Coordinates of C-alpha atoms in Angstrom, one line a residue:
Chain W
M23 CA 16.9 -9.3 24.1
S24 CA 15.5 -12.0 26.4
A25 CA 14.2 -9.3 28.7
D26 CA 10.7 -9.3 29.9
I27 CA 8.5 -6.4 28.8
S28 CA 6.2 -4.6 31.2
L29 CA 3.6 -2.2 29.9
S30 CA 2.6 0.5 32.3
C31 CA -1.0 1.9 32.3
P32 CA -0.2 5.2 30.5
A33 CA 1.6 3.3 27.7
L34 CA -1.1 0.8 27.2
A35 CA -3.8 3.4 27.5
K36 CA -2.4 5.7 24.9
I37 CA -1.7 3.0 22.5
L38 CA -5.2 1.5 22.7
L39 CA -6.9 4.9 22.7
H40 CA -5.0 6.0 19.7
A41 CA -6.1 2.8 17.8
A42 CA -9.7 3.2 19.0
R43 CA -9.8 6.8 17.8
Y44 CA -9.0 5.9 14.2
P45 CA -10.7 2.5 13.6
Q46 CA -10.7 3.1 9.8
T47 CA -6.9 3.6 9.3
A48 CA -3.6 2.3 10.5
V49 CA -2.0 4.1 13.4
S50 CA 1.5 4.2 14.7
G51 CA 3.5 5.6 17.6
V52 CA 6.5 5.0 19.8
V53 CA 6.9 3.8 23.3
L54 CA 9.3 5.2 26.0
A55 CA 11.3 3.6 28.7
P56 CA 13.8 4.8 31.2
A57 CA 17.3 5.3 29.8
R58 CA 19.6 2.5 30.8
S59 CA 22.2 3.7 33.3
G60 CA 25.6 2.3 32.7
G61 CA 25.6 2.6 28.9
G62 CA 26.4 -0.2 26.4
G63 CA 28.9 -2.0 28.5
D64 CA 26.4 -4.2 30.3
T65 CA 27.0 -7.9 29.9
G66 CA 24.4 -9.1 32.4
T67 CA 20.9 -9.9 31.1
P68 CA 18.6 -7.0 31.8
S69 CA 15.7 -8.0 34.0
T70 CA 12.6 -6.2 32.7
V71 CA 12.1 -3.3 30.3
T72 CA 9.3 -1.1 31.6
L73 CA 7.5 0.9 28.9
V74 CA 6.4 3.8 31.0
D75 CA 4.7 5.9 28.3
A76 CA 3.8 6.1 24.7
V77 CA 3.5 8.9 22.1
P78 CA 1.0 8.4 19.3
L79 CA 2.5 9.5 16.0
F80 CA 0.4 9.1 12.8
H81 CA -2.8 8.0 11.4
L82 CA -2.2 9.2 7.9
N83 CA 0.5 7.8 5.5
L84 CA 2.6 6.0 8.0
S85 CA 5.2 5.2 5.4
L86 CA 6.4 8.7 4.7
A87 CA 9.8 9.7 6.1
P88 CA 10.1 13.5 6.7
M89 CA 7.4 13.9 9.4
L90 CA 8.5 10.7 11.0
E91 CA 12.1 12.1 11.3
V92 CA 10.8 15.4 12.8
A93 CA 8.6 13.5 15.3
L94 CA 11.3 11.1 16.4
T95 CA 13.8 14.0 16.8
Q96 CA 11.4 16.1 18.8
I97 CA 10.3 13.2 21.0
E98 CA 13.8 12.2 21.8
Q99 CA 14.7 15.8 22.7
W100 CA 11.7 16.3 24.8
Y101 CA 11.9 13.2 26.9
K102 CA 15.7 13.3 27.3
T103 CA 15.2 15.8 30.2
E104 CA 13.0 13.2 31.9
G105 CA 15.5 10.4 31.5
L106 CA 13.4 8.5 29.0
V107 CA 14.4 7.1 25.6
I108 CA 12.4 5.8 22.7
A109 CA 12.2 2.1 23.4
G110 CA 10.0 0.8 20.6
Y111 CA 7.4 1.3 18.0
Y112 CA 3.8 0.3 17.9
Q113 CA 1.4 0.0 15.0
A114 CA -2.2 -1.1 14.4
N115 CA -2.9 -2.2 10.9
E116 CA -5.8 -1.0 8.9
N117 CA -7.5 -4.4 8.5
I118 CA -9.0 -5.9 11.7
K119 CA -7.6 -9.3 10.9
D120 CA -4.1 -8.1 10.1
N121 CA -1.6 -8.0 12.9
V122 CA 1.5 -8.8 10.9
P123 CA 4.2 -6.0 10.8
D124 CA 4.5 -4.5 7.4
F125 CA 7.6 -3.1 5.8
V126 CA 7.0 0.3 7.6
A127 CA 6.8 -1.3 11.0
L128 CA 9.9 -3.3 10.4
K129 CA 12.0 -0.4 9.1
V130 CA 11.1 2.0 11.9
A131 CA 11.6 -0.6 14.6
E132 CA 15.0 -1.5 13.1
K133 CA 16.0 2.1 13.1
I134 CA 15.0 2.4 16.8
A135 CA 16.8 -0.8 17.6
E136 CA 20.0 0.7 16.2
N137 CA 20.0 3.1 19.1
N138 CA 18.5 0.8 21.7
N139 CA 19.3 -2.9 22.0
D140 CA 16.1 -3.8 23.8
A141 CA 13.8 -2.1 21.3
C142 CA 10.5 -3.8 20.9
L143 CA 8.0 -3.9 18.0
I144 CA 4.4 -3.8 19.3
M145 CA 1.6 -4.8 16.9
I146 CA -1.9 -4.2 18.2
D147 CA -4.1 -7.3 17.9
N148 CA -7.1 -5.4 16.4
S149 CA -9.6 -8.2 16.8
R150 CA -8.9 -8.4 20.6
L151 CA -9.5 -4.7 21.1
C152 CA -12.8 -4.4 22.9
L153 CA -14.6 -2.5 25.7
D154 CA -13.9 -5.1 28.3
L155 CA -10.3 -6.0 28.1
V156 CA -9.4 -9.3 29.6
V157 CA -6.0 -9.6 28.0
A158 CA -3.7 -6.9 26.5
P159 CA -4.4 -6.9 22.8
V160 CA -0.8 -6.6 21.8
I161 CA 1.9 -8.7 20.2
V162 CA 5.3 -7.7 21.4
S163 CA 8.4 -8.7 19.4
Q164 CA 12.1 -8.2 19.9
L165 CA 15.2 -8.7 17.7
T166 CA 16.9 -12.0 17.9
S167 CA 20.7 -12.2 17.5
E168 CA 20.1 -13.1 13.8
G169 CA 18.4 -9.8 13.3
K170 CA 14.8 -11.2 13.0
W171 CA 11.8 -10.0 14.9
K172 CA 10.5 -12.7 17.1
S173 CA 7.3 -12.3 19.1
K174 CA 7.5 -12.9 22.8
D175 CA 5.1 -15.3 24.4
R176 CA 2.5 -14.0 26.8
S177 CA 4.3 -15.0 29.9
S178 CA 7.1 -12.5 29.2
V179 CA 4.8 -9.6 28.5
H180 CA 3.4 -8.1 31.7
V181 CA 0.8 -5.4 32.1
E182 CA 0.6 -3.1 35.1
A183 CA -2.0 -4.3 37.6
G184 CA -5.4 -2.8 37.1
A185 CA -4.4 -1.3 33.8
L186 CA -6.8 -3.4 31.7
D187 CA -9.7 -2.3 33.8
V188 CA -8.7 1.3 33.7
V189 CA -8.2 1.3 29.9
S190 CA -11.6 -0.5 29.4
Q191 CA -13.2 2.2 31.4
L192 CA -11.6 4.9 29.2
L193 CA -12.7 3.2 26.1
Q194 CA -16.3 2.9 27.4
R195 CA -16.2 6.6 28.2
R196 CA -14.9 7.3 24.7
V197 CA -11.8 9.1 26.0
Q198 CA -10.1 8.2 22.7
H199 CA -11.5 11.4 21.2
D200 CA -9.2 13.4 23.5
V201 CA -6.0 11.7 22.4
C202 CA -3.6 13.8 20.3
D203 CA -1.1 12.3 17.9
F204 CA 1.7 14.0 15.9
D205 CA -0.5 14.3 12.8
N206 CA -3.1 16.3 14.9
H207 CA -0.2 18.4 16.2
L208 CA 1.0 19.2 12.7
D209 CA -2.5 20.3 11.7
D210 CA -2.9 22.4 14.9
L211 CA 0.2 23.2 17.0
T212 CA -1.8 23.6 20.1
C213 CA -2.5 19.8 20.2
D214 CA 0.0 18.3 22.6
W215 CA 1.3 14.9 21.5
A216 CA 2.6 14.3 25.0
N217 CA -1.1 14.0 26.1
P218 CA -0.6 15.3 29.6
Q219 CA -4.4 15.3 30.1
I220 CA -4.5 11.5 29.7
N221 CA -1.7 11.1 32.2
K222 CA -3.6 13.3 34.6
L223 CA -6.9 11.3 34.0
L224 CA -5.0 8.1 34.7
T225 CA -3.6 9.3 37.9
T226 CA -7.0 10.3 39.1
L227 CA -8.6 7.0 38.1
S228 CA -5.8 4.9 39.7
A229 CA -6.1 7.0 42.9
A230 CA -9.8 6.5 42.9
A231 CA -9.4 2.8 42.4
Q232 CA -7.2 2.6 45.4
D233 CA -9.6 4.3 47.8
Chain I
M262 CA -26.6 11.5 26.9
A263 CA -26.0 15.1 26.2
T264 CA -27.5 14.8 22.7
L265 CA -31.0 14.6 24.2
D266 CA -30.8 18.3 24.8
L267 CA -30.0 19.0 21.2
D268 CA -32.5 20.8 19.0
W269 CA -33.5 18.5 16.1
E270 CA -33.0 21.4 13.7
E271 CA -29.4 21.8 14.9
V272 CA -28.8 18.1 14.4
R273 CA -30.3 18.3 10.9
D274 CA -28.0 21.2 10.0
Q275 CA -25.0 19.4 11.5
L276 CA -25.7 16.3 9.4
R277 CA -26.1 18.4 6.3
A278 CA -22.7 20.1 7.0
W279 CA -21.1 16.7 7.3
R280 CA -22.7 15.5 4.1
E281 CA -21.5 18.5 2.2
D282 CA -17.9 18.2 3.6
N283 CA -18.0 14.4 3.0
T284 CA -16.4 13.9 6.4
R285 CA -16.7 10.7 8.5
H286 CA -18.4 11.2 11.9
S287 CA -20.1 7.8 12.1
E288 CA -20.4 7.6 15.9
E289 CA -21.9 11.0 16.2
V290 CA -24.3 10.5 13.3
V291 CA -25.6 7.3 14.9
D292 CA -25.8 8.9 18.4
T293 CA -27.7 12.0 17.3
W294 CA -30.0 10.0 15.1
E295 CA -30.8 7.5 17.8
H296 CA -31.4 10.0 20.5
C297 CA -32.9 12.9 18.7
L298 CA -33.4 13.1 14.9
K299 CA -35.1 9.7 14.5
H300 CA -38.1 11.0 16.3
Y301 CA -38.4 14.0 13.9
K302 CA -37.7 12.2 10.6
T303 CA -41.1 13.0 9.2
K304 CA -40.3 16.8 9.6
L305 CA -37.3 16.6 7.4
G306 CA -39.1 16.8 4.1
D307 CA -37.1 15.8 1.0
E308 CA -33.9 15.9 3.0
R309 CA -35.1 12.8 4.9
W310 CA -33.9 10.4 2.2
M311 CA -30.3 11.8 2.2
V312 CA -30.3 11.7 6.0
E313 CA -31.5 8.1 6.0
E314 CA -28.8 7.2 3.6
Q315 CA -26.2 9.0 5.7
V316 CA -27.4 7.3 8.9
F317 CA -27.4 3.9 7.1
V318 CA -23.8 4.2 6.1
A319 CA -22.8 5.5 9.6
G320 CA -24.7 2.6 11.1
L321 CA -22.8 0.1 9.0
D322 CA -19.5 1.8 10.0
C323 CA -20.3 1.4 13.7
N324 CA -21.7 -2.1 13.4
R325 CA -25.1 -0.9 14.4
L326 CA -27.3 -2.9 12.0
D327 CA -30.2 -2.2 14.3
I328 CA -29.9 1.4 13.2
A329 CA -29.0 0.8 9.6
D330 CA -31.6 -1.8 8.6
P331 CA -34.7 0.4 9.2
C332 CA -33.1 3.1 7.1
L333 CA -32.5 0.7 4.3
M334 CA -36.1 -0.5 4.4
A335 CA -37.5 3.0 4.4
L336 CA -35.3 3.9 1.4
N337 CA -36.3 0.7 -0.5
E338 CA -39.9 1.5 0.0
Q339 CA -39.5 5.0 -1.2
F340 CA -37.2 4.3 -4.2
P341 CA -38.0 0.7 -5.4
G342 CA -35.6 -0.5 -8.0
S343 CA -33.1 2.3 -7.5
L344 CA -29.5 1.6 -8.3
R345 CA -28.4 3.9 -5.5
V346 CA -30.4 1.9 -3.0
R347 CA -29.0 -1.3 -4.5
K348 CA -25.5 -0.1 -3.8
L349 CA -26.5 0.4 -0.2
R350 CA -27.7 -3.1 0.0
A351 CA -24.3 -4.3 -1.3
M352 CA -22.5 -2.1 1.3
R353 CA -24.6 -4.0 3.9
F354 CA -23.2 -7.3 2.5
E355 CA -19.7 -5.8 2.8
A356 CA -20.3 -4.9 6.5
L357 CA -21.4 -8.5 7.1
E358 CA -18.2 -9.6 5.3
K359 CA -20.2 -11.3 2.6
F360 CA -17.8 -9.9 0.0
D361 CA -18.8 -12.2 -2.9
E362 CA -22.5 -11.3 -2.6
A363 CA -21.5 -7.6 -2.5
M364 CA -19.3 -8.0 -5.6
E365 CA -22.2 -9.6 -7.4
V366 CA -24.5 -6.8 -6.7
Y367 CA -21.9 -4.2 -7.8
D368 CA -21.3 -6.2 -11.1
N369 CA -25.1 -6.2 -11.6
I370 CA -25.3 -2.4 -11.2
I371 CA -22.4 -1.9 -13.6
R372 CA -24.1 -4.2 -16.2
Q373 CA -27.2 -2.1 -15.9
D374 CA -25.4 1.2 -16.0
E375 CA -21.9 1.3 -17.5
T376 CA -21.4 4.9 -16.4
N377 CA -21.9 4.2 -12.8
S378 CA -18.7 5.2 -11.1
T379 CA -19.7 4.6 -7.5
A380 CA -20.3 0.9 -7.9
R381 CA -16.9 0.5 -9.6
K382 CA -15.2 2.3 -6.8
R383 CA -17.0 0.2 -4.2
K384 CA -15.5 -2.9 -5.9
V385 CA -12.0 -1.4 -5.2
A386 CA -13.1 -0.8 -1.6
V387 CA -14.3 -4.5 -1.3
L388 CA -10.9 -5.7 -2.5
R389 CA -9.1 -3.3 0.0
G390 CA -11.3 -4.5 2.8
Q391 CA -10.3 -8.1 2.0
G392 CA -6.7 -7.1 2.2
R393 CA -6.2 -7.8 -1.6
I394 CA -4.2 -4.7 -2.2
T395 CA -2.7 -5.7 -5.5
D396 CA -6.1 -6.7 -6.9
A397 CA -7.5 -3.4 -5.6
I398 CA -4.7 -1.5 -7.5
K399 CA -5.5 -3.4 -10.7
E400 CA -9.2 -2.7 -10.4
L401 CA -8.5 1.0 -9.7
T402 CA -6.1 1.5 -12.6
E403 CA -8.8 0.0 -14.9
Y404 CA -11.3 2.4 -13.5
L405 CA -9.0 5.4 -14.0
K406 CA -8.5 4.5 -17.6
L407 CA -12.3 5.2 -18.0
F408 CA -12.7 8.0 -15.4
M409 CA -9.3 9.7 -15.5
S410 CA -10.3 13.0 -14.0
D411 CA -11.5 11.5 -10.7
S412 CA -9.3 13.1 -8.1
E413 CA -10.7 10.9 -5.3
A414 CA -9.6 7.8 -7.2
W415 CA -6.1 9.1 -7.9
Q416 CA -5.7 9.8 -4.1
E417 CA -6.9 6.3 -3.3
L418 CA -4.5 4.8 -5.8
C419 CA -1.7 6.8 -4.3
D420 CA -2.6 5.5 -0.9
L421 CA -2.7 1.9 -2.2
Y422 CA 0.7 2.3 -3.8
L423 CA 2.1 3.7 -0.5
K424 CA 0.8 0.7 1.3
E425 CA 2.7 -1.5 -1.1
G426 CA 5.8 0.6 -0.8
D427 CA 5.8 1.5 -4.4
Y428 CA 6.9 5.1 -4.0
S429 CA 7.5 5.9 -7.6
K430 CA 4.0 4.9 -8.7
A431 CA 2.6 6.8 -5.7
A432 CA 4.5 9.9 -6.8
F433 CA 3.0 9.5 -10.3
C434 CA -0.5 9.6 -8.9
M435 CA 0.4 12.8 -7.0
E436 CA 1.8 14.3 -10.2
E437 CA -1.6 13.7 -11.8
L438 CA -3.4 15.3 -8.9
I439 CA -1.1 18.3 -9.0
L440 CA -1.6 18.7 -12.7
S441 CA -5.4 19.0 -12.2
N442 CA -5.2 20.8 -8.9
P443 CA -2.1 23.1 -9.1
H444 CA -3.2 25.3 -6.1
N445 CA -3.7 22.5 -3.6
H446 CA -1.0 22.8 -1.1
L447 CA -1.8 19.4 0.4
F448 CA -1.0 17.7 -2.8
H449 CA 2.3 19.5 -3.2
T450 CA 3.2 18.5 0.4
R451 CA 2.3 14.9 -0.1
Y452 CA 4.3 14.7 -3.3
A453 CA 7.3 16.3 -1.6
E454 CA 7.0 13.8 1.3
I455 CA 7.0 10.9 -1.2
K456 CA 10.0 12.3 -3.0
Y457 CA 11.9 12.8 0.3
T458 CA 11.2 9.2 1.3
Q459 CA 12.5 7.9 -2.0
G460 CA 15.8 9.6 -1.2
G461 CA 18.8 10.5 -3.3
L462 CA 20.0 14.0 -4.2
D463 CA 17.7 14.5 -7.2
N464 CA 14.6 13.5 -5.3
M465 CA 15.6 15.6 -2.3
E466 CA 15.9 18.7 -4.5
I467 CA 12.5 18.0 -6.0
A468 CA 11.1 17.5 -2.5
R469 CA 12.6 20.8 -1.5
S470 CA 11.0 22.7 -4.3
Y471 CA 7.6 21.2 -3.7
F472 CA 7.7 21.8 0.0
C473 CA 8.7 25.4 -0.9
Q474 CA 5.7 25.7 -3.3
A475 CA 3.4 24.3 -0.6
A476 CA 4.6 26.8 1.9
K477 CA 4.1 29.5 -0.6
L478 CA 0.5 28.4 -1.3
N479 CA -0.2 28.1 2.4
P480 CA 2.2 29.8 4.8
G481 CA 0.4 28.1 7.6
N482 CA 1.3 24.6 6.4
V483 CA 3.6 23.3 9.2
R484 CA 4.3 20.1 7.4
A485 CA 5.6 22.1 4.4
L486 CA 7.8 24.2 6.6
Y487 CA 9.3 21.3 8.5
G488 CA 9.7 19.4 5.2
L489 CA 11.4 22.3 3.7
F490 CA 13.9 22.5 6.5
M491 CA 14.5 18.7 6.5
S492 CA 15.0 18.5 2.7
C493 CA 17.3 21.5 2.8
T494 CA 19.4 19.8 5.5
Q495 CA 19.5 16.6 3.5
V496 CA 20.6 18.5 0.3
L497 CA 23.3 20.3 2.2
S498 CA 24.8 17.0 3.3
S499 CA 25.5 16.1 -0.3
P500 CA 29.2 16.7 -1.4
K501 CA 28.2 17.5 -5.0
L502 CA 26.7 20.8 -4.1
S503 CA 28.2 24.0 -5.6
A504 CA 29.0 26.8 -3.1
Q505 CA 26.3 29.1 -4.5
K506 CA 23.6 26.4 -4.1
K507 CA 24.9 25.6 -0.7
K508 CA 24.4 29.2 0.4
E509 CA 20.9 29.4 -1.0
T510 CA 19.9 26.1 0.5
Q511 CA 21.3 27.2 3.9
Q512 CA 19.3 30.4 3.7
L513 CA 16.1 28.5 2.9
A514 CA 16.7 26.1 5.8
T515 CA 17.2 28.9 8.2
W516 CA 14.1 30.7 7.0
A517 CA 12.0 27.6 7.3
L518 CA 13.2 26.9 10.9
K519 CA 12.5 30.5 11.8
E520 CA 9.0 30.3 10.5
V521 CA 8.4 27.1 12.4
S522 CA 9.7 28.6 15.7
E523 CA 7.5 31.7 15.1
R524 CA 4.4 29.5 14.7
Y525 CA 5.2 27.7 17.9
S526 CA 5.8 30.9 19.9
R527 CA 2.5 32.2 18.5
C528 CA 0.7 29.2 20.0
R529 CA 2.3 29.6 23.4
T530 CA 2.1 25.9 24.3
N531 CA 4.9 23.5 25.0
T532 CA 7.3 25.5 23.0
M533 CA 9.7 23.4 21.0
D534 CA 12.9 25.3 20.5
G535 CA 13.6 25.2 16.8
S536 CA 17.4 25.2 17.2
K537 CA 17.2 22.0 19.3
I538 CA 15.9 20.2 16.2
L539 CA 19.1 21.2 14.3
E540 CA 21.3 19.6 16.9
T541 CA 19.8 16.2 17.0
L542 CA 18.8 15.8 13.3
G543 CA 21.6 13.5 12.2
A544 CA 20.9 10.5 14.5
L545 CA 17.5 9.4 13.4
S546 CA 17.3 9.7 9.6
I547 CA 15.6 6.7 8.1
T548 CA 15.7 7.3 4.4
D549 CA 18.1 5.1 2.3
K550 CA 20.5 7.5 0.9
A551 CA 22.1 4.7 -1.2

């Protein structure tokens, strides 16, 4: 619970691109982290939870259960083979000034937390989302021992080096129109909610940046 | 920009199609206007004014007042004193977050023309934009007492109730929509999803029948198929079920899953194996079955 959170470039990119694609509605999704080896018997404080990827879920009716259940089941199943688990939930509210988790966010995050102690609830700070990111526009919360969601201060939330520049570039190039969420997938099964094309693009950009 | 190569007539047709479908493509509208159609506006004839209105709204949506303002001026010149143009002026206030001024203009319009439904609906939009959901709901319910056959308004009300977590009232809105649009599979699906979320055996059985109906109306509706499978599974977990019903529900569930798997294999993409869903279903259910 007192672990630091680290957002990788793919996770941050997909979260922000998803929000940018649907500026007029709320959006939601989940974040993934490597499965903890050693199971639930750990007594030592975990060092850092690295959120390695994200899966955009919905931009319509975030509060309805059936498709959410289908999505979570599929995602869990799909990423199990890669050793990843659902480690949190993100949401961007409809209103630009609103970054408070609503009942949907709290409920889903709690459900995820039942299966994963380090689960985090990420609210996107809409007003800080821009084309030239200086700071990650997210508010990350975790459950306290009393069962309340408490937002972590900036010093415990890290972002992969160079990620902000890369994501700014993507937003400037309007890559958000290529992001697929689960809603898109349900409307057209050929849309891949794992967004491998984004991962590929990110690898290319990071490689280029290193040259 | 690729839009420079576009034929202005193609752009005009595209904008017309978007107007007719009433879909939101604000960024593209602004782009194509700025880089192409703007220079041909005199060639548009009577359609010009509808395009100017469309571009104006798109400009507001993208925070491009530099695009929107000239359109408003042109419309004002062409149609002085028009209530429709006055509504656009109020929308401009909304975009600038001058909500009180916007409300004043809308109230003015309604005073002049009691039958004006768009101004009344914009008032609801203003309240929603301010985050005053309960006030928006109140305003919209008043509106619906006068204009009770407005499907768009019922859908909006359903949305607002869902935002508040009031599932039973949201379900009521969907019932109204289904009554007036019995062949719309999307309404059936939405209704079923709301019933499913409410939970409990009765709601689950209702959800199951509405998912079934939606799938019947449109066999390509993947949400309906998935929903059918999920609701059947939930119904099967109830101890109160008779053996006969159990068998029927099981058959329905199997059929739904088979349909879903078939659709995935027809797509030949990252094929999700339908049977895997069955295995892991129990763990992540979020509905309160209390």
